[in-house]
N, CA, C and O of each residue as an XYZ file, in Angstrom:
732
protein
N       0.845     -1.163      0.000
C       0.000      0.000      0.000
C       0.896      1.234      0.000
O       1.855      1.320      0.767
N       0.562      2.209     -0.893
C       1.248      3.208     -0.631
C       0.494      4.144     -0.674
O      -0.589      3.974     -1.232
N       0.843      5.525     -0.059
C       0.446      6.826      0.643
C       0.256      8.076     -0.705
O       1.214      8.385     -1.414
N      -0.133      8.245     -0.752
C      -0.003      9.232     -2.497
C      -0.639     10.430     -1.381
O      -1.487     10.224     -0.514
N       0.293     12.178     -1.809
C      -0.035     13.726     -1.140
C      -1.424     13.759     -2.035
O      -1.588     13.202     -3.121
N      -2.326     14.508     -1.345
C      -3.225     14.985     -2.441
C      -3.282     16.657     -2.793
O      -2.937     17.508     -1.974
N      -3.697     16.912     -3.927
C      -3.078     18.419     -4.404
C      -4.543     19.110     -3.548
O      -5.727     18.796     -3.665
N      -3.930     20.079     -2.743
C      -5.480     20.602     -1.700
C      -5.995     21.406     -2.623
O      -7.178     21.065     -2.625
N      -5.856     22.389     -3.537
C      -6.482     22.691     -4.564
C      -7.221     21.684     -5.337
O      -7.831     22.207     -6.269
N      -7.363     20.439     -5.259
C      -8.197     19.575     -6.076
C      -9.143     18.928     -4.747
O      -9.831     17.909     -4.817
N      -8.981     19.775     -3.580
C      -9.813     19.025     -2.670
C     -11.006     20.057     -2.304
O     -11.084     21.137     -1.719
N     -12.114     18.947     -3.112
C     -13.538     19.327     -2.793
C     -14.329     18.946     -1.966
O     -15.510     19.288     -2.031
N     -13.996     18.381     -1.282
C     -14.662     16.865     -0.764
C     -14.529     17.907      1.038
O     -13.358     17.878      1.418
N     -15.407     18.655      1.974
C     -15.324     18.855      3.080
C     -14.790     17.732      3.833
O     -15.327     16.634      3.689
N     -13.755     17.875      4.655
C     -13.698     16.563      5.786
C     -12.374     15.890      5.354
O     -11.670     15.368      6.219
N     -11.955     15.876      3.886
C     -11.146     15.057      2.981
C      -9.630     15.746      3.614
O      -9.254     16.918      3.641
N      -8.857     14.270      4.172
C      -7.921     14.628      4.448
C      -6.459     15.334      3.457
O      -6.475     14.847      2.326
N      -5.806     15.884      3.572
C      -4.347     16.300      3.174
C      -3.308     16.015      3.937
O      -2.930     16.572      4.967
N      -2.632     14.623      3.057
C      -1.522     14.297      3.297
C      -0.247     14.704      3.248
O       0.444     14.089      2.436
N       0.327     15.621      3.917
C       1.753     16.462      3.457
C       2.339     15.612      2.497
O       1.967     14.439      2.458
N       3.442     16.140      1.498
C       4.662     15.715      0.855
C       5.472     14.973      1.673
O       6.036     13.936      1.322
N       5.552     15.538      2.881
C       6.905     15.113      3.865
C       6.534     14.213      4.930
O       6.981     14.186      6.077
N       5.591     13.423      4.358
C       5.014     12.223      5.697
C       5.684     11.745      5.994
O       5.991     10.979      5.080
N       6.423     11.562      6.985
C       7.222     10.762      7.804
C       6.740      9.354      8.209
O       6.159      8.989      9.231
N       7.282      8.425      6.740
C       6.829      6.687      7.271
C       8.156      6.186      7.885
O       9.280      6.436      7.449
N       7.839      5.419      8.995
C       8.937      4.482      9.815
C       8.087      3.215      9.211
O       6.933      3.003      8.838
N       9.333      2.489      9.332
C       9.121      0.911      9.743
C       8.460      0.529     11.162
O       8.873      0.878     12.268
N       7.232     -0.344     10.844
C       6.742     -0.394     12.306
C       7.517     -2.044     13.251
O       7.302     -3.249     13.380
N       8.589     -0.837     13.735
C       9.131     -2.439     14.623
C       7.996     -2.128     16.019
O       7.027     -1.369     15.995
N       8.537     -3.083     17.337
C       7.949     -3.384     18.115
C       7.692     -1.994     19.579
O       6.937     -1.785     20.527
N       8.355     -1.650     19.204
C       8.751     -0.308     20.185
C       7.940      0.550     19.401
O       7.381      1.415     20.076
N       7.731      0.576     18.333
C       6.693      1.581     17.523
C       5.145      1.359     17.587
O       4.201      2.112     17.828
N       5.261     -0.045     17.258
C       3.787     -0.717     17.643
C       3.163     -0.369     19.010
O       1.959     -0.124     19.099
N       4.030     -0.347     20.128
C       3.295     -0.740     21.125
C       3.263      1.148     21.349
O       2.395      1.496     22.149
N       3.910      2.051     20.873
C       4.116      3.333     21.137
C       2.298      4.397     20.569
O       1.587      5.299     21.013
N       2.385      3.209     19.038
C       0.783      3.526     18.374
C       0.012      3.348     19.291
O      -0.646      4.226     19.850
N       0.017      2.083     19.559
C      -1.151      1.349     20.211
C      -1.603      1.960     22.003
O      -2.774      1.920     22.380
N      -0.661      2.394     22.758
C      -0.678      3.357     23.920
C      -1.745      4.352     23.617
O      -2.655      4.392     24.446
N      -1.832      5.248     22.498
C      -2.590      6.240     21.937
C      -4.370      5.602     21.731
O      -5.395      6.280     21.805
N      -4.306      4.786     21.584
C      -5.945      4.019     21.041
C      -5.982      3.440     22.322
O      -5.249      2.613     22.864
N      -7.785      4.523     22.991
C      -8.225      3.532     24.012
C      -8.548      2.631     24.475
O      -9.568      2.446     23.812
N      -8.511      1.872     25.112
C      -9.352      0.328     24.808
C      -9.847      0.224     26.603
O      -9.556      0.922     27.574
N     -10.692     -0.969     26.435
C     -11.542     -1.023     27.834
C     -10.549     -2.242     28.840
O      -9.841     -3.115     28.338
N     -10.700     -2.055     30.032
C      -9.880     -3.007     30.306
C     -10.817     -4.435     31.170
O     -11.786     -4.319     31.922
N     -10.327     -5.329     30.864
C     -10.807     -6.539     31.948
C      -9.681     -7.246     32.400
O      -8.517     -7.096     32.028
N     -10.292     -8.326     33.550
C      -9.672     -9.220     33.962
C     -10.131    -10.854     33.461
O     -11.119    -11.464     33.869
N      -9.033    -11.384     32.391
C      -9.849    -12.978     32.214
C      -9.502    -14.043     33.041
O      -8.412    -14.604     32.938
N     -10.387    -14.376     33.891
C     -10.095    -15.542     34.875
C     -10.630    -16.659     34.792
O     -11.826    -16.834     34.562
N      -9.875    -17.452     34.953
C      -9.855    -19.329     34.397
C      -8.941    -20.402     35.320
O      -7.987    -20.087     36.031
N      -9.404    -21.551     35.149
C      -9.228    -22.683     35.893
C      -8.913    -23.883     35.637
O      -9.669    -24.731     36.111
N      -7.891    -24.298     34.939
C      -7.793    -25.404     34.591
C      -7.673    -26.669     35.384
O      -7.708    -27.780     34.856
N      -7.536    -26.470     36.628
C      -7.817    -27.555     37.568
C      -6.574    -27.857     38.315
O      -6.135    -28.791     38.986
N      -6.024    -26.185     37.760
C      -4.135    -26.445     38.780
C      -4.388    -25.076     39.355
O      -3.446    -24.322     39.601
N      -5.441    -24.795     39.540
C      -5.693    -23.102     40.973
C      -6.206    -22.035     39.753
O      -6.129    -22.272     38.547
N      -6.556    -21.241     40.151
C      -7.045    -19.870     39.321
C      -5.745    -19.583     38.808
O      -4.574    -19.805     39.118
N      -6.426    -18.971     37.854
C      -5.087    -17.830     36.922
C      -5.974    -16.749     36.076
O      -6.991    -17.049     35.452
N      -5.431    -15.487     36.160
C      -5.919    -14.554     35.231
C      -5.032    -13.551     34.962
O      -3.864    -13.630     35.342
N      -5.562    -12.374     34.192
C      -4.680    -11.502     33.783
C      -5.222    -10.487     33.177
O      -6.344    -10.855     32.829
N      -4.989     -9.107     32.772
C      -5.400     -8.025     32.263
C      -5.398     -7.635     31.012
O      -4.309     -7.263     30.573
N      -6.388     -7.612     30.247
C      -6.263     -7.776     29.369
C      -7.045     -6.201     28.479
O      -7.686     -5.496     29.259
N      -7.010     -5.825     27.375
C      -7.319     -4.261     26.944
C      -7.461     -4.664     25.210
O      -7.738     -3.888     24.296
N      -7.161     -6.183     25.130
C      -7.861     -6.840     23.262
C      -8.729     -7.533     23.582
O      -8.578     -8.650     23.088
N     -10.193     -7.389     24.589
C     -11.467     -7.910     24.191
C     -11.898     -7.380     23.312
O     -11.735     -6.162     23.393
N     -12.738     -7.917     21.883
C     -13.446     -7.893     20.719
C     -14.568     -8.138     21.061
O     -14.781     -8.538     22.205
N     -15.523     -7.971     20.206
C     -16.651     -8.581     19.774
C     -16.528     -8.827     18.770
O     -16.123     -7.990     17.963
N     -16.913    -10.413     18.335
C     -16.479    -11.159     17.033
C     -18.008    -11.526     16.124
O     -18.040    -11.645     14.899
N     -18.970    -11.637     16.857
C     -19.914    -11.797     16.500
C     -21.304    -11.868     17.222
O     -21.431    -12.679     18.139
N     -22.201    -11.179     16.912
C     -23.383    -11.229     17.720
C     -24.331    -12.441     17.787
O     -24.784    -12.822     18.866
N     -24.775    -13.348     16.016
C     -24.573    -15.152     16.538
C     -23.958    -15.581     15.874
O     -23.928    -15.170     14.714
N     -23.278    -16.479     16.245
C     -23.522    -16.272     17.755
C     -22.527    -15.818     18.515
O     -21.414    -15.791     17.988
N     -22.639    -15.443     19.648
C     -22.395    -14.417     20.457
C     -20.763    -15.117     21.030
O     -20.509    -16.040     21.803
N     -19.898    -14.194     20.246
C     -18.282    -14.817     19.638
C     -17.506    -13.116     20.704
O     -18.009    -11.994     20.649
N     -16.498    -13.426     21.366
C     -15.673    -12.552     21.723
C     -13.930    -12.943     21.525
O     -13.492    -14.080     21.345
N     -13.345    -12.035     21.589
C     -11.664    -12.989     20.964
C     -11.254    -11.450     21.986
O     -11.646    -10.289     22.103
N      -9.865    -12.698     22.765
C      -9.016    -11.717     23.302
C      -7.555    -11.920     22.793
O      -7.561    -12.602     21.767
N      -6.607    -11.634     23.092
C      -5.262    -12.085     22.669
C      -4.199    -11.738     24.513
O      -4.388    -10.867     25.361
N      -3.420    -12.587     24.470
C      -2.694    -13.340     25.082
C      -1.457    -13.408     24.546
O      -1.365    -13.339     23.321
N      -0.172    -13.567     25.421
C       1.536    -13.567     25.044
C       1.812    -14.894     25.353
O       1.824    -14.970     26.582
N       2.054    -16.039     24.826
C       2.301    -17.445     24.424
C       3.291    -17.707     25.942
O       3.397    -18.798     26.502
N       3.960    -16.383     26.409
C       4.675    -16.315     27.686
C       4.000    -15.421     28.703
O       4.409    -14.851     29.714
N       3.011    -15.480     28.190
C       2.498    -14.969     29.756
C       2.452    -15.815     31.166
O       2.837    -16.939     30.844
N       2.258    -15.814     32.116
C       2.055    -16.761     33.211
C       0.759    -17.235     33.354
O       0.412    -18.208     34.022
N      -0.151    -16.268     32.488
C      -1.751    -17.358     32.577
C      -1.945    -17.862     31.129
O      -3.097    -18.055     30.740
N      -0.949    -18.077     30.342
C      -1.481    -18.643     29.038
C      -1.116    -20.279     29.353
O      -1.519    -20.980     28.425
N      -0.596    -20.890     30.201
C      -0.562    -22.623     30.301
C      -2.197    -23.201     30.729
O      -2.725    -24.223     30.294
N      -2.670    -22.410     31.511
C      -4.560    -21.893     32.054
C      -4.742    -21.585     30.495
O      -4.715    -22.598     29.796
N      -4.848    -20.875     30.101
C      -5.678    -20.495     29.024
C      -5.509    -21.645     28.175
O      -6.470    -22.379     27.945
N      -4.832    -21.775     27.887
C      -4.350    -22.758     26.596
C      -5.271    -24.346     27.145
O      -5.781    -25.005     26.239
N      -5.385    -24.726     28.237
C      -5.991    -25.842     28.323
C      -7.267    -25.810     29.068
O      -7.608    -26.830     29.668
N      -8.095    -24.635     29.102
C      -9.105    -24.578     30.265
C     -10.208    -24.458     29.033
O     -10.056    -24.162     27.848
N     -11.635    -24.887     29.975
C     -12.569    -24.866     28.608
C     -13.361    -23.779     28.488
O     -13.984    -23.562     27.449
N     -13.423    -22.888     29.674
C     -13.951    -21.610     29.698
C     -13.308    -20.473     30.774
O     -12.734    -20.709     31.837
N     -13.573    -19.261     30.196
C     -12.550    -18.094     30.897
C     -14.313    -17.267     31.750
O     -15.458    -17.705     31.634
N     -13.860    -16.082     32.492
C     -14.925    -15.055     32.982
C     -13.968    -13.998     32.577
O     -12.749    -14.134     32.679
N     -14.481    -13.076     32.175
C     -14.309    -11.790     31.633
C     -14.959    -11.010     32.325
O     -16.097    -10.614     32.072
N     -13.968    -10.581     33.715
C     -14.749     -9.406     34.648
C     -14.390     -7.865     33.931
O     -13.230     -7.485     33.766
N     -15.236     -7.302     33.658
C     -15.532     -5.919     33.149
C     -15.239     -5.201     34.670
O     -15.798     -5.669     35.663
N     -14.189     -3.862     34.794
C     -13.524     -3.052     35.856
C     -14.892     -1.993     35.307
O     -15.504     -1.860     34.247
N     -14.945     -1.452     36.484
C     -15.391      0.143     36.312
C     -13.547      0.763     36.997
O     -12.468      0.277     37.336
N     -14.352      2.357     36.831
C     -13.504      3.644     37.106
C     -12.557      3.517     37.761
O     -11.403      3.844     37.487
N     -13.122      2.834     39.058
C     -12.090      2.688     40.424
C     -11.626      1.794     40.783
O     -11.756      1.471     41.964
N     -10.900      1.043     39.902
C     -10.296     -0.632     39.657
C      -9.105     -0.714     39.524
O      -8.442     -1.751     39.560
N      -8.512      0.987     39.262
C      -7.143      0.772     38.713
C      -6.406     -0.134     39.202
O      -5.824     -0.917     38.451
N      -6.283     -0.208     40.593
C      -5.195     -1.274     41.540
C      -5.662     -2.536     41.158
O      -4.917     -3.482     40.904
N      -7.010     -2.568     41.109
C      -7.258     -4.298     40.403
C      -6.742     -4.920     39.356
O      -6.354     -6.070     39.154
N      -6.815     -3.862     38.667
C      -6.123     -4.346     36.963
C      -4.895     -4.036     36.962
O      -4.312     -4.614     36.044
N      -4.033     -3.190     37.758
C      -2.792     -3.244     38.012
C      -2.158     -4.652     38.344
O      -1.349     -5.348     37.730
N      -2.917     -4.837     39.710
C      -2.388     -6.346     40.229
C      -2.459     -7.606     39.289
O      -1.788     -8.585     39.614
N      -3.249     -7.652     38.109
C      -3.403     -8.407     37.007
C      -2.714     -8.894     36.459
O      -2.499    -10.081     36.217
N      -2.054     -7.544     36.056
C      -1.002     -7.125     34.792
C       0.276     -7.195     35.821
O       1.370     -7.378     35.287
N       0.238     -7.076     37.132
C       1.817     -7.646     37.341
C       2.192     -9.376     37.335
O       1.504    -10.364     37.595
N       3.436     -9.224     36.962
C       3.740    -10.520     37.057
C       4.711    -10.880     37.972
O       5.696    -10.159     38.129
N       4.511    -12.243     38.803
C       5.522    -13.015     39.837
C       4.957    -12.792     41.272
O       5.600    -12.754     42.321
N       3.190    -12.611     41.032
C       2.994    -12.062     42.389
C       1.663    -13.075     42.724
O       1.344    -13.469     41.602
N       0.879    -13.592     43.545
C      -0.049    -14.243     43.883
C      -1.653    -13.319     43.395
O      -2.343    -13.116     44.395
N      -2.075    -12.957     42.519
C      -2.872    -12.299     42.056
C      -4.399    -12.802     42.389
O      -5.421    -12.343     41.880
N      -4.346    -13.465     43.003
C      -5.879    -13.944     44.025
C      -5.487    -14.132     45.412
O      -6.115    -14.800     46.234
N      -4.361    -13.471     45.622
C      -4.484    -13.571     47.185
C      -4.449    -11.896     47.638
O      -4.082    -11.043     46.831
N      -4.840    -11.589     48.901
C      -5.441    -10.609     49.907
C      -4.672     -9.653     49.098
O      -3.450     -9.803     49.098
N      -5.404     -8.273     48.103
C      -6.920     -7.594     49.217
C      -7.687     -8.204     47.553
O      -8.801     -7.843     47.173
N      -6.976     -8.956     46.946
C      -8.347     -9.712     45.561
C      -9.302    -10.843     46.468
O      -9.080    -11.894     47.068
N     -10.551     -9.930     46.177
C     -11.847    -10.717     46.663
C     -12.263    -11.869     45.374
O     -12.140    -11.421     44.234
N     -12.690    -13.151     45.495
C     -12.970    -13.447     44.406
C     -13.821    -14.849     45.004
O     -13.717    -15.291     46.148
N     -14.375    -15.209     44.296
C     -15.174    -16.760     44.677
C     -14.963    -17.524     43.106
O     -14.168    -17.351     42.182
N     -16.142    -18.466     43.352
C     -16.384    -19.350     41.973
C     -17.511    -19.662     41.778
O     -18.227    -20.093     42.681
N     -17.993    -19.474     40.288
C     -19.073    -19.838     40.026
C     -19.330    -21.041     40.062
O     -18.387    -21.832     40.110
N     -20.942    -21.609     40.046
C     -21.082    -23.113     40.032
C     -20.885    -23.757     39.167
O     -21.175    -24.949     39.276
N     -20.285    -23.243     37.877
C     -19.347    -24.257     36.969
C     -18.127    -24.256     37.441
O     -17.454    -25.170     36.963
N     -17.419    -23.401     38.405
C     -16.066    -23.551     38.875
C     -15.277    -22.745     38.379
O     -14.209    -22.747     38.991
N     -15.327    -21.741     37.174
C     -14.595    -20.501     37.447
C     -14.722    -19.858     38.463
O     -15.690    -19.733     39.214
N     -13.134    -19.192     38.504
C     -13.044    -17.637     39.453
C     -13.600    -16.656     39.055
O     -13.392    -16.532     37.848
N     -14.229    -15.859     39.466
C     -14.683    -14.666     39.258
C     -14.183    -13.910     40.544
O     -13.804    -14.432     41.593
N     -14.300    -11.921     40.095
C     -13.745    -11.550     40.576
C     -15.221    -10.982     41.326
O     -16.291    -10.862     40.729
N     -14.989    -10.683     42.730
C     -16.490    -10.324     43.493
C     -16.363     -8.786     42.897
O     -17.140     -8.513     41.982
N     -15.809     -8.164     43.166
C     -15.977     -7.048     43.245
C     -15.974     -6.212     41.509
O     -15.885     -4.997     41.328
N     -16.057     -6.926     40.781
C     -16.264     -6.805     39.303
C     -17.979     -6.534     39.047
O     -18.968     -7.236     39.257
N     -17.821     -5.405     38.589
C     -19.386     -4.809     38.584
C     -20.299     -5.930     37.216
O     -21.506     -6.147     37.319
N     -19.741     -6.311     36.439
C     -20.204     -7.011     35.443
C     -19.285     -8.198     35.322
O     -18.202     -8.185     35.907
N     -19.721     -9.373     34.484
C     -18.627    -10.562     33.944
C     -19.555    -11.372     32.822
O     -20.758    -11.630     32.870
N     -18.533    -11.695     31.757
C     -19.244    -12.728     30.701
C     -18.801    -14.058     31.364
O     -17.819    -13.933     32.096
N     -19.437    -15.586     31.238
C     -18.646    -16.531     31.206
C     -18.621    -16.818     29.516
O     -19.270    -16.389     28.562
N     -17.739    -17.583     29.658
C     -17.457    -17.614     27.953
C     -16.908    -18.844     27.856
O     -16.218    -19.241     28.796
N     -17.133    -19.758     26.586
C     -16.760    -21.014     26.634
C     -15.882    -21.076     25.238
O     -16.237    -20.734     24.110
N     -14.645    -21.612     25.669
C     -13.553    -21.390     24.531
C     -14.228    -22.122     23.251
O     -15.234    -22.816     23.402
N     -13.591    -21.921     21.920
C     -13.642    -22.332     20.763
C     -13.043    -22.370     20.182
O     -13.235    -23.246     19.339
N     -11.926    -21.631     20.039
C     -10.704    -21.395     19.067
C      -9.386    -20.889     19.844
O      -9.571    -20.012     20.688
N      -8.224    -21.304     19.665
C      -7.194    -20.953     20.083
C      -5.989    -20.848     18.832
O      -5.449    -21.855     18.375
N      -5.678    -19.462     18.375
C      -5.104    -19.706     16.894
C      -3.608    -18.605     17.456
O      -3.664    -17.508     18.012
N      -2.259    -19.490     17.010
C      -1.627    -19.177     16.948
C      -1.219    -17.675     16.350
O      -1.519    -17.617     15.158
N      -0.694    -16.600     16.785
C      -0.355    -15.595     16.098
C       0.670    -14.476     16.481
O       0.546    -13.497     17.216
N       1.828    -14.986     15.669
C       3.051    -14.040     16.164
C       3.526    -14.513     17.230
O       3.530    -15.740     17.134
N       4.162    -13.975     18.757
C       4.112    -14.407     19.928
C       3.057    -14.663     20.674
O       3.293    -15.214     21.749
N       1.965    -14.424     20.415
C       0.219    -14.295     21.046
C      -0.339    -16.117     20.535
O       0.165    -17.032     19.883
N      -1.288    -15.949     21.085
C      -2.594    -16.678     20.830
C      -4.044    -15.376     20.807
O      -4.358    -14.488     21.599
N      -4.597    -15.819     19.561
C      -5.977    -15.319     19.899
C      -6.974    -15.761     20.624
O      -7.593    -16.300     19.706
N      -7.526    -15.929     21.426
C      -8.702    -16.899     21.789
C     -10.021    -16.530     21.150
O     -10.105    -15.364     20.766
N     -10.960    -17.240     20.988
C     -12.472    -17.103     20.852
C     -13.491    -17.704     21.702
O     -13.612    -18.908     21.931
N     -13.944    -17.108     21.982
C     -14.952    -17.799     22.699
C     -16.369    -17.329     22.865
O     -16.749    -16.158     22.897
N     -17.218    -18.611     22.982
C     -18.704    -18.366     22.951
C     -19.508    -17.937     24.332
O     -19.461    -18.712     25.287
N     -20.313    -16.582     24.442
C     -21.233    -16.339     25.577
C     -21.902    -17.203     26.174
O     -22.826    -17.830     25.656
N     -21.535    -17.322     27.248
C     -22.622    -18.259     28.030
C     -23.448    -17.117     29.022
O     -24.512    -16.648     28.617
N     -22.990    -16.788     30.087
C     -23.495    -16.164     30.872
C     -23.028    -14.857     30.819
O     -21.951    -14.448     30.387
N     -24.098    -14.152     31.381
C     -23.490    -12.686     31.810
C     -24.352    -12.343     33.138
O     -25.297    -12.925     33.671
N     -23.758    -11.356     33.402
C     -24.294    -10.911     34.779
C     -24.254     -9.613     34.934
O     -23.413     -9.208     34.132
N     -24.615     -8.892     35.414
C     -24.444     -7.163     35.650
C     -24.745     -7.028     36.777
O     -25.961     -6.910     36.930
N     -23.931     -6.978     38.018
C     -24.317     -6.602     38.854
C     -24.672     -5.248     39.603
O     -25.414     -4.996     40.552
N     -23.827     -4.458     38.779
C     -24.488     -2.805     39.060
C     -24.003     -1.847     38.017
O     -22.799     -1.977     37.797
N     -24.710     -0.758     37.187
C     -24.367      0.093     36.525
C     -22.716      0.544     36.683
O     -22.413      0.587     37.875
N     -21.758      0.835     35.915
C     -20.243      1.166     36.063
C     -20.272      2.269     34.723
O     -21.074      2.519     33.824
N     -18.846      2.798     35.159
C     -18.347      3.831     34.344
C     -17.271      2.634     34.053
O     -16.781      1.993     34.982
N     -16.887      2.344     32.431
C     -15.770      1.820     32.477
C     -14.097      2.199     32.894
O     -13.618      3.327     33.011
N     -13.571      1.199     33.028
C     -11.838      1.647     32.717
C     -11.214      1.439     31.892
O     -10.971      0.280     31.556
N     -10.765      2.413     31.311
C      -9.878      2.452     30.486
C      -8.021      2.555     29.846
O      -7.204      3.358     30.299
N      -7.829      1.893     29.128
C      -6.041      2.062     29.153
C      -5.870      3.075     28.159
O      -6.499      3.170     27.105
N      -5.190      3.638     28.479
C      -4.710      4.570     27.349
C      -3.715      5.692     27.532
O      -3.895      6.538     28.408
N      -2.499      5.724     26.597
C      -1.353      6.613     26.648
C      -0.355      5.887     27.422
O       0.797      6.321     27.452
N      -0.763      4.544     28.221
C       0.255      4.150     29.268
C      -0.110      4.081     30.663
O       0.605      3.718     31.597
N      -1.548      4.552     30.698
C      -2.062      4.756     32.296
C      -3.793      4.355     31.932
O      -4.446      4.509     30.900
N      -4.181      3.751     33.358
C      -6.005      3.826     33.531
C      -6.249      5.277     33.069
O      -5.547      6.278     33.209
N      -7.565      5.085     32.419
C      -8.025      6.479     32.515
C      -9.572      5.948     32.514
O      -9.788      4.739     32.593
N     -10.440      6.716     32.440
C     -11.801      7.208     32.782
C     -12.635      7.961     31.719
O     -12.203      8.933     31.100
N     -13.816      7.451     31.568
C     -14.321      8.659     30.460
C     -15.248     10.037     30.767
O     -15.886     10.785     30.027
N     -14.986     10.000     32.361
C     -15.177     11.243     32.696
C     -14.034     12.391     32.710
O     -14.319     13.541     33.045
């Protein structure tokens, strides 16, 4: 694909962008990627799962919606993460949705080498035997379907089973490098 300037004298079109002469294209290595991607907000959760060797979860900011039917969500995962050996063999995840004031929750997520369901993470299990997180204002359960190799990642897919809402939330959000809020 390439980038062609457009002559702004030939631009009629309200709204129609102008591409300078002097666009500055880089090569997108990995330090660039993740530098884009900081800039684009995304919502954050926690996916928690059980393969039958203790809870494991992690923080995650690539939930999709893949399809409405049926009702398909895909997250992505680092092939080295510490909850992808859980992911990779468990048959369903919970996708706790954070509101506003979660930051430390989804912090503790996203660190790694630390006991991430032990004290001050509240959490139980549903009566299929996922973890869920208590204090998670909403959660999908979701039942895997696809696990597709990609790059260092896995994508997952998985099908809606349950949801729950337990009280209206403002979401949380990642973006620039920090939680943020859409207030």
């Amino acid at each position: 694909m390439s980038v062609h300037a457009i002559n702004p004298a030939q631009n009629h079109r309200p709204g129609l962008t102008v591409v300078p002469d002097h666009l500055d294209e880089r090569t997108v290595d990995a330090d660039l990627f993740r530098s884009v991607f900081r800039r684009h907000a995304a919502g954050v959760v926690v996916i928690t799962a059980d393969a039958g060797h203790g809870p494991a979860g992690f923080t995650a900011t690539s939930l999709v919606s893949v399809s409405s039917l049926p009702p398909l969500v895909s997250f992505s995962i680092a092939t080295t993460a510490s909850s992808w050996p859980t992911i990779q063999s468990t048959q369903s995840v919970v996708i706790n949705f954070l509101d506003a004031g979660q930051r430390d929750l989804a912090g503790r997520f996203a660190t790694s080498g630390i006991d991430r369901f032990a004290d001050p993470t509240r959490w139980s299990r549903l009566r299929t035997g996922e973890p869920v997180l208590d204090d998670a204002p909403s959660y999908l359960r979701a039942l895997v379907e696809h696990r597709f190799a990609v790059g260092g990642n896995h994508i997952v897919v998985a099908r809606l089973a349950v949801h729950a809402e337990r009280r209206e939330h403002e979401p949380l959000l990642y973006h620039d490098g920090q939680y943020v809020t859409t207030a």
